[in-house]
mmCIF file of C-alpha atoms in Angstrom:
data_model
loop_
_atom_site.group_PDB
_atom_site.id
_atom_site.type_symbol
_atom_site.label_atom_id
_atom_site.label_comp_id
_atom_site.label_asym_id
_atom_site.label_seq_id
_atom_site.Cartn_x
_atom_site.Cartn_y
_atom_site.Cartn_z
ATOM 1 C CA VAL A 1 15.160 -1.823 -23.867
ATOM 2 C CA SER A 2 12.701 -2.300 -26.735
ATOM 3 C CA ILE A 3 9.651 -0.097 -26.923
ATOM 4 C CA PRO A 4 7.106 -0.870 -29.607
ATOM 5 C CA THR A 5 5.896 1.998 -31.792
ATOM 6 C CA THR A 6 2.242 2.879 -31.948
ATOM 7 C CA ARG A 7 2.596 4.055 -35.607
ATOM 8 C CA ASN A 8 1.946 0.612 -37.178
ATOM 9 C CA PRO A 9 0.029 -2.497 -36.291
ATOM 10 C CA LEU A 10 3.084 -4.512 -35.693
ATOM 11 C CA GLY A 11 4.722 -2.185 -33.375
ATOM 12 C CA VAL A 12 8.090 -2.466 -35.323
ATOM 13 C CA LYS A 13 10.544 0.249 -36.048
ATOM 14 C CA GLY A 14 12.774 0.560 -39.064
ATOM 15 C CA VAL A 15 16.559 0.336 -38.799
ATOM 16 C CA GLY A 16 17.668 0.590 -42.413
ATOM 17 C CA GLU A 17 16.514 4.010 -43.473
ATOM 18 C CA ALA A 18 19.599 5.878 -42.330
ATOM 19 C CA GLY A 19 21.843 3.642 -44.443
ATOM 20 C CA ALA A 20 20.267 4.784 -47.637
ATOM 21 C CA ILE A 21 21.219 8.395 -47.330
ATOM 22 C CA ALA A 22 24.983 8.356 -47.366
ATOM 23 C CA PRO A 23 25.869 5.960 -50.287
ATOM 24 C CA PRO A 24 24.932 8.317 -53.213
ATOM 25 C CA ALA A 25 27.065 11.162 -51.761
ATOM 26 C CA ALA A 26 29.914 8.843 -51.176
ATOM 27 C CA ILE A 27 29.739 7.525 -54.741
ATOM 28 C CA ALA A 28 29.564 10.936 -56.226
ATOM 29 C CA ASN A 29 32.526 11.980 -54.156
ATOM 30 C CA ALA A 30 34.503 8.984 -55.365
ATOM 31 C CA ILE A 31 33.648 9.699 -59.026
ATOM 32 C CA GLU A 32 34.608 13.304 -58.566
ATOM 33 C CA GLU A 33 37.976 12.409 -57.112
ATOM 34 C CA ALA A 34 38.595 9.930 -59.941
ATOM 35 C CA LEU A 35 37.759 12.570 -62.503
ATOM 36 C CA SER A 36 39.474 15.517 -60.770
ATOM 37 C CA GLY A 37 42.168 15.605 -63.441
ATOM 38 C CA PHE A 38 39.455 16.438 -65.983
ATOM 39 C CA GLY A 39 38.183 19.377 -63.891
ATOM 40 C CA VAL A 40 34.881 17.644 -63.148
ATOM 41 C CA ILE A 41 32.938 18.961 -60.127
ATOM 42 C CA ILE A 42 29.826 16.940 -59.333
ATOM 43 C CA ARG A 43 26.888 19.024 -57.911
ATOM 44 C CA GLU A 44 23.968 16.787 -58.782
ATOM 45 C CA ILE A 45 22.886 13.206 -58.626
ATOM 46 C CA PRO A 46 21.809 10.852 -60.106
ATOM 47 C CA ILE A 47 24.969 10.718 -62.245
ATOM 48 C CA LEU A 48 24.251 9.114 -65.685
ATOM 49 C CA PRO A 49 26.994 7.717 -67.989
ATOM 50 C CA SER A 50 26.006 10.259 -70.570
ATOM 51 C CA THR A 51 26.359 13.063 -68.187
ATOM 52 C CA LEU A 52 29.850 11.916 -67.128
ATOM 53 C CA VAL A 53 30.948 11.899 -70.747
ATOM 54 C CA GLU A 54 29.477 15.436 -71.231
ATOM 55 C CA TRP A 55 31.248 16.780 -68.053
ATOM 56 C CA ILE A 56 34.609 15.280 -69.195
ATOM 57 C CA ASN A 57 34.261 16.594 -72.750
ATOM 58 C CA SER A 58 33.094 20.103 -71.646
ATOM 59 C CA ASN A 59 36.095 20.578 -69.204
ATOM 60 C CA ASN A 60 39.205 19.025 -70.746
ATOM 61 C CA SER A 61 40.013 16.377 -73.306
ATOM 62 C CA THR A 62 43.283 15.508 -71.551
ATOM 63 C CA PRO A 63 43.468 14.998 -67.803
ATOM 64 C CA THR A 64 45.800 17.111 -65.766
ATOM 65 C CA LYS A 65 48.134 15.564 -63.124
ATOM 66 C CA SER A 66 46.707 15.541 -59.573
ATOM 67 C CA GLN A 67 48.698 16.999 -56.841
#
């Protein structure tokens, strides 16, 4: 059942907004997992290349073995 919205002149509803929320968190999680040997814990986004280098250098110069 399709019920038009009264919030805009076309009566259409958006369906893509929810898909824009999860990807940044998933990407941050993947980067954190990849850099876990360096002791990197990501708590902020956006993640800039310069920030990654800073985090790696401030934690360890040599990665540790993941368990």
